mmCIF file of C-alpha atoms (C1' of nucleotides) in Angstrom:
data_model
loop_
_atom_site.group_PDB
_atom_site.id
_atom_site.type_symbol
_atom_site.label_atom_id
_atom_site.label_comp_id
_atom_site.label_asym_id
_atom_site.label_seq_id
_atom_site.Cartn_x
_atom_site.Cartn_y
_atom_site.Cartn_z
ATOM 1 C CA MET A 274 18.809 -3.390 -19.451
ATOM 2 C CA PRO A 275 15.597 -1.401 -19.231
ATOM 3 C CA VAL A 276 15.806 -1.584 -15.465
ATOM 4 C CA LEU A 277 18.845 0.696 -15.515
ATOM 5 C CA ARG A 278 17.054 3.672 -17.037
ATOM 6 C CA PRO A 279 17.140 6.765 -14.815
ATOM 7 C CA PRO A 280 14.329 7.102 -12.271
ATOM 8 C CA LEU A 281 11.374 9.411 -12.741
ATOM 9 C CA PRO A 282 12.392 12.993 -11.891
ATOM 10 C CA ARG A 283 11.141 14.900 -8.890
ATOM 11 C CA GLU A 284 8.815 16.974 -11.052
ATOM 12 C CA PHE A 285 6.829 13.866 -11.931
ATOM 13 C CA TYR A 286 5.559 13.702 -8.349
ATOM 14 C CA LEU A 287 4.863 17.407 -7.893
ATOM 15 C CA ARG A 288 1.350 17.077 -9.308
ATOM 16 C CA PRO A 289 -2.049 16.119 -7.891
ATOM 17 C CA ALA A 290 -2.235 12.565 -6.534
ATOM 18 C CA ARG A 291 -4.935 11.431 -8.952
ATOM 19 C CA VAL A 292 -2.794 12.496 -11.941
ATOM 20 C CA VAL A 293 0.334 10.830 -10.590
ATOM 21 C CA ALA A 294 -1.624 7.672 -9.758
ATOM 22 C CA ARG A 295 -2.765 7.307 -13.345
ATOM 23 C CA ASP A 296 0.661 8.136 -14.796
ATOM 24 C CA LEU A 297 2.417 5.597 -12.577
ATOM 25 C CA LEU A 298 0.626 2.751 -14.347
ATOM 26 C CA GLY A 299 3.130 0.898 -16.512
ATOM 27 C CA CYS A 300 6.136 2.398 -14.712
ATOM 28 C CA ARG A 301 8.624 0.138 -12.982
ATOM 29 C CA LEU A 302 9.215 -0.078 -9.268
ATOM 30 C CA ILE A 303 12.808 -1.190 -8.627
ATOM 31 C CA SER A 304 14.129 -2.338 -5.267
ATOM 32 C CA THR A 305 17.705 -3.203 -4.368
ATOM 33 C CA VAL A 306 16.872 -3.633 -0.705
ATOM 34 C CA GLY A 307 18.899 -6.428 0.848
ATOM 35 C CA ASP A 308 21.415 -6.578 -2.022
ATOM 36 C CA ALA A 309 18.900 -8.321 -4.272
ATOM 37 C CA LEU A 310 17.396 -6.704 -7.351
ATOM 38 C CA THR A 311 13.645 -7.061 -7.550
ATOM 39 C CA ALA A 312 11.406 -5.071 -9.857
ATOM 40 C CA GLY A 313 7.888 -4.999 -11.179
ATOM 41 C CA ARG A 314 5.612 -3.094 -13.543
ATOM 42 C CA ILE A 315 2.997 -1.066 -11.704
ATOM 43 C CA VAL A 316 -0.445 -2.297 -12.744
ATOM 44 C CA GLU A 317 -2.691 -0.889 -9.999
ATOM 45 C CA THR A 318 -2.683 2.299 -7.898
ATOM 46 C CA GLU A 319 -4.950 4.342 -5.664
ATOM 47 C CA ALA A 320 -4.829 8.074 -4.955
ATOM 48 C CA TYR A 321 -5.206 9.477 -1.462
ATOM 49 C CA LEU A 322 -5.672 13.196 -1.095
ATOM 50 C CA GLY A 323 -5.361 15.725 1.693
ATOM 51 C CA PRO A 324 -7.425 16.257 4.860
ATOM 52 C CA ASP A 325 -10.608 16.661 2.797
ATOM 53 C CA ASP A 326 -10.280 13.003 1.781
ATOM 54 C CA ALA A 327 -11.673 11.138 4.791
ATOM 55 C CA ALA A 328 -9.871 7.946 3.794
ATOM 56 C CA SER A 329 -6.448 9.565 3.554
ATOM 57 C CA HIS A 330 -3.903 9.183 6.303
ATOM 58 C CA ALA A 331 -3.479 12.920 6.002
ATOM 59 C CA ALA A 332 -6.912 13.013 7.642
ATOM 60 C CA ILE A 333 -7.063 9.954 9.894
ATOM 61 C CA ARG A 334 -3.418 9.569 10.886
ATOM 62 C CA PRO A 335 -2.264 13.174 10.980
ATOM 63 C CA ILE A 336 0.395 12.699 13.650
ATOM 64 C CA ALA A 337 2.273 9.819 12.050
ATOM 65 C CA ALA A 338 1.971 10.894 8.452
ATOM 66 C CA ARG A 339 1.910 14.666 8.603
ATOM 67 C CA ALA A 340 5.597 15.384 8.032
ATOM 68 C CA LEU A 341 5.744 13.149 4.985
ATOM 69 C CA PHE A 342 2.345 14.022 3.569
ATOM 70 C CA TYR A 343 3.058 17.715 3.760
ATOM 71 C CA GLY A 344 6.634 17.326 2.544
ATOM 72 C CA GLU A 345 7.812 17.336 -1.040
ATOM 73 C CA GLY A 346 6.643 14.634 -3.440
ATOM 74 C CA GLY A 347 8.829 11.787 -4.618
ATOM 75 C CA HIS A 348 9.378 10.185 -1.231
ATOM 76 C CA ALA A 349 8.156 6.838 0.027
ATOM 77 C CA TYR A 350 5.501 6.603 2.715
ATOM 78 C CA VAL A 351 5.441 3.125 4.254
ATOM 79 C CA PHE A 352 3.045 2.136 6.997
ATOM 80 C CA ARG A 353 2.121 -1.077 8.728
ATOM 81 C CA ILE A 354 -1.439 -2.284 8.613
ATOM 82 C CA TYR A 355 -3.183 -4.847 10.804
ATOM 83 C CA GLY A 356 0.046 -5.230 12.718
ATOM 84 C CA LEU A 357 1.630 -7.458 10.104
ATOM 85 C CA HIS A 358 1.627 -6.083 6.564
ATOM 86 C CA HIS A 359 3.330 -3.098 4.958
ATOM 87 C CA CYS A 360 1.937 -0.769 2.303
ATOM 88 C CA LEU A 361 4.042 1.402 -0.011
ATOM 89 C CA ASN A 362 2.959 4.873 -1.123
ATOM 90 C CA ALA A 363 4.583 7.577 -3.218
ATOM 91 C CA ILE A 364 4.137 11.029 -1.748
ATOM 92 C CA THR A 365 2.840 13.535 -4.292
ATOM 93 C CA GLY A 366 2.549 17.289 -4.558
ATOM 94 C CA ARG A 367 4.783 20.155 -3.533
ATOM 95 C CA ALA A 368 5.593 20.844 0.100
ATOM 96 C CA GLY A 369 2.405 21.887 1.874
ATOM 97 C CA ARG A 370 0.186 20.064 -0.631
ATOM 98 C CA PRO A 371 -0.552 16.674 0.947
ATOM 99 C CA GLY A 372 -1.295 13.625 -1.154
ATOM 100 C CA CYS A 373 0.013 10.195 -1.998
ATOM 101 C CA VAL A 374 -0.406 7.204 -4.271
ATOM 102 C CA LEU A 375 -0.745 3.691 -2.917
ATOM 103 C CA ILE A 376 1.007 1.092 -5.080
ATOM 104 C CA ARG A 377 -1.445 -1.811 -4.985
ATOM 105 C CA ALA A 378 -0.092 -4.377 -7.457
ATOM 106 C CA LEU A 379 2.893 -5.189 -9.669
ATOM 107 C CA GLU A 380 3.602 -7.459 -12.582
ATOM 108 C CA PRO A 381 6.913 -9.083 -11.555
ATOM 109 C CA ILE A 382 9.710 -8.493 -14.083
ATOM 110 C CA ARG A 383 13.013 -8.988 -12.253
ATOM 111 C CA GLY A 384 14.243 -11.079 -9.337
ATOM 112 C CA LEU A 385 11.345 -13.516 -9.404
ATOM 113 C CA PRO A 386 13.246 -16.212 -7.452
ATOM 114 C CA VAL A 387 14.032 -13.712 -4.687
ATOM 115 C CA MET A 388 10.403 -12.597 -4.530
ATOM 116 C CA ALA A 389 9.287 -16.196 -4.406
ATOM 117 C CA ARG A 390 11.640 -16.958 -1.533
ATOM 118 C CA ARG A 391 10.445 -13.926 0.441
ATOM 119 C CA ARG A 392 6.822 -14.805 -0.218
ATOM 120 C CA GLY A 393 7.115 -18.534 0.310
ATOM 121 C CA LEU A 394 5.707 -19.188 -3.163
ATOM 122 C CA ARG A 395 6.879 -20.483 -6.528
ATOM 123 C CA ALA A 396 8.438 -17.970 -8.963
ATOM 124 C CA GLU A 397 5.634 -18.587 -11.463
ATOM 125 C CA SER A 398 2.934 -17.702 -8.953
ATOM 126 C CA VAL A 399 0.619 -14.873 -9.963
ATOM 127 C CA ALA A 400 0.330 -14.015 -6.271
ATOM 128 C CA LEU A 401 3.891 -12.704 -5.840
ATOM 129 C CA CYS A 402 2.899 -9.029 -6.042
ATOM 130 C CA ASN A 403 -0.860 -8.812 -6.662
ATOM 131 C CA GLY A 404 -1.678 -6.846 -3.529
ATOM 132 C CA PRO A 405 -0.175 -3.982 -1.500
ATOM 133 C CA GLY A 406 1.027 -6.180 1.366
ATOM 134 C CA LYS A 407 2.297 -8.809 -1.041
ATOM 135 C CA LEU A 408 4.426 -6.522 -3.179
ATOM 136 C CA ALA A 409 5.956 -4.932 -0.078
ATOM 137 C CA GLU A 410 6.996 -8.347 1.160
ATOM 138 C CA ALA A 411 8.256 -9.442 -2.275
ATOM 139 C CA LEU A 412 10.434 -6.321 -2.667
ATOM 140 C CA GLY A 413 11.699 -6.405 0.914
ATOM 141 C CA ILE A 414 9.973 -3.140 1.847
ATOM 142 C CA THR A 415 9.606 -2.371 5.560
ATOM 143 C CA LEU A 416 9.350 0.702 7.796
ATOM 144 C CA ARG A 417 13.052 1.241 7.100
ATOM 145 C CA GLN A 418 12.052 2.509 3.646
ATOM 146 C CA ASN A 419 9.652 5.061 5.135
ATOM 147 C CA GLY A 420 10.733 8.488 3.903
ATOM 148 C CA ALA A 421 13.140 7.097 1.296
ATOM 149 C CA ASP A 422 13.776 9.211 -1.788
ATOM 150 C CA LEU A 423 12.158 7.511 -4.791
ATOM 151 C CA THR A 424 14.347 9.412 -7.275
ATOM 152 C CA ARG A 425 17.573 7.812 -6.004
ATOM 153 C CA GLY A 426 18.767 5.068 -3.682
ATOM 154 C CA SER A 427 17.628 1.506 -3.065
ATOM 155 C CA LEU A 428 13.973 2.063 -3.933
ATOM 156 C CA VAL A 429 13.163 3.955 -7.137
ATOM 157 C CA ILE A 430 10.499 4.199 -9.833
ATOM 158 C CA ALA A 431 11.563 4.293 -13.491
ATOM 159 C CA PRO A 432 9.499 5.377 -16.520
ATOM 160 C CA ARG A 433 7.559 2.865 -18.566
ATOM 161 C CA ASP A 434 9.300 1.397 -21.610
ATOM 162 C CA GLY A 435 7.237 2.847 -24.427
ATOM 163 C CA SER A 436 4.046 4.725 -24.925
ATOM 164 C CA ARG A 437 0.992 3.978 -22.839
ATOM 165 C CA ASP A 438 -0.388 1.163 -24.972
ATOM 166 C CA PHE A 439 -2.924 -0.097 -22.467
ATOM 167 C CA ALA A 440 -6.417 0.824 -21.377
ATOM 168 C CA VAL A 441 -6.821 2.357 -17.914
ATOM 169 C CA GLY A 442 -9.606 1.182 -15.663
ATOM 170 C CA VAL A 443 -11.057 3.603 -13.102
ATOM 171 C CA GLY A 444 -13.067 2.632 -10.059
ATOM 172 C CA THR A 445 -13.566 3.004 -6.341
ATOM 173 C CA ARG A 446 -10.851 2.312 -3.818
ATOM 174 C CA VAL A 447 -10.564 -1.041 -2.126
ATOM 175 C CA GLY A 448 -10.652 -1.994 1.517
ATOM 176 C CA ILE A 449 -11.440 1.387 3.047
ATOM 177 C CA THR A 450 -14.354 2.365 5.261
ATOM 178 C CA ARG A 451 -14.564 6.114 4.577
ATOM 179 C CA ALA A 452 -15.008 8.103 1.373
ATOM 180 C CA VAL A 453 -15.691 4.770 -0.312
ATOM 181 C CA GLU A 454 -17.445 6.227 -3.339
ATOM 182 C CA GLN A 455 -14.558 8.254 -4.772
ATOM 183 C CA PRO A 456 -13.261 6.961 -8.161
ATOM 184 C CA LEU A 457 -9.582 7.126 -7.212
ATOM 185 C CA ARG A 458 -8.421 3.609 -8.088
ATOM 186 C CA PHE A 459 -6.641 3.030 -11.384
ATOM 187 C CA TRP A 460 -5.461 -0.172 -13.015
ATOM 188 C CA ILE A 461 -4.240 -1.578 -16.320
ATOM 189 C CA ARG A 462 -7.203 -3.238 -17.962
ATOM 190 C CA GLY A 463 -6.686 -6.874 -18.748
ATOM 191 C CA SER A 464 -3.637 -7.362 -16.526
ATOM 192 C CA ARG A 465 -3.790 -10.632 -14.657
ATOM 193 C CA TYR A 466 -1.737 -9.107 -11.844
ATOM 194 C CA VAL A 467 -4.270 -6.601 -10.471
ATOM 195 C CA SER A 468 -5.419 -7.377 -6.934
ATOM 196 C CA ARG A 469 -9.114 -7.415 -7.855
ATOM 197 C CA ALA A 470 -10.835 -7.803 -11.205
ATOM 198 C "C1'" DT B 32 -4.684 2.436 31.318
ATOM 199 C "C1'" DA B 33 -7.937 -0.274 28.666
ATOM 200 C "C1'" DG B 34 -10.258 -0.969 24.534
ATOM 201 C "C1'" DC B 35 -10.716 -0.519 19.639
ATOM 202 C "C1'" DT B 36 -9.536 -0.066 14.800
ATOM 203 C "C1'" DG B 37 -7.506 -0.854 10.207
ATOM 204 C "C1'" DA B 38 -5.504 1.573 2.630
ATOM 205 C "C1'" DT B 39 -4.532 -7.030 4.329
ATOM 206 C "C1'" DT B 40 -3.687 -11.672 3.723
ATOM 207 C "C1'" DG B 41 -4.180 -16.588 3.959
ATOM 208 C "C1'" DA B 42 -6.516 -20.467 5.715
ATOM 209 C "C1'" DC B 43 -10.701 -22.591 6.165
ATOM 210 C "C1'" DT B 44 -16.259 -23.908 5.599
ATOM 211 C "C1'" DG C 257 -18.648 -17.084 1.849
ATOM 212 C "C1'" DT C 258 -16.208 -16.350 7.111
ATOM 213 C "C1'" DC C 259 -12.467 -15.455 10.318
ATOM 214 C "C1'" DA C 260 -8.010 -15.069 12.888
ATOM 215 C "C1'" DA C 261 -3.384 -13.006 13.050
ATOM 216 C "C1'" DT C 262 -1.191 -8.909 15.413
ATOM 217 C "C1'" DC C 263 0.130 -4.064 16.959
ATOM 218 C "C1'" DA C 264 0.860 1.189 16.781
ATOM 219 C "C1'" DG C 265 -1.726 4.819 17.663
ATOM 220 C "C1'" DC C 266 -5.935 6.691 18.562
ATOM 221 C "C1'" DT C 267 -10.030 7.505 21.808
ATOM 222 C "C1'" DA C 268 -12.479 7.335 26.150
ATOM 223 C "C1'" DA C 269 -12.088 7.531 30.960
#
DNA sequence: TAGCTGATTGACT
DNA sequence: GTCAATCAGCTAA
């Protein structure tokens, strides 16, 4: 099964966030949290940079995120937002080079019934994973996954199946109040699973 | 210690 | 289109 291919290597993440964000499109996020296999194709990401990026948690949440942001890439950074939702990021860059990529939307490919149960929706619903809080809930991701190694373990990212046969859209990031104008959001053009058209 | 905010979502007008 | 839910961590005092 394609899901069993080896995860992306550490080196994949040891590059600037905006490069990793674009390259993650089409890759597969695989979760075995809670003994259930759920997986999806990444169709939307956003890059967050270091302290110079006013929207990045490296700048506005230095205490909570510093150790992870300044650590080595390839680890998960999970935070809770608005007291009730979780967002999943992949830390990028070498140690001392802060940056991360927010995974904003997935196209569900495995474990749809489990996702549907967790989300309280039908398995055919397009809304299973089409938002950062939604995909975290569908894959069972909580603060327990904060700091997890994305190259091994219960939460990994595997390469895309073939070549990049899709067009990449580039635009401004969603939902933030600072550094709004930066073109750091990437998505697969034409996918019906992106969080916003 | 009190008050405020937010990389969201879902329900409602 | 508007708005409430809900809370850790920040800021002001």
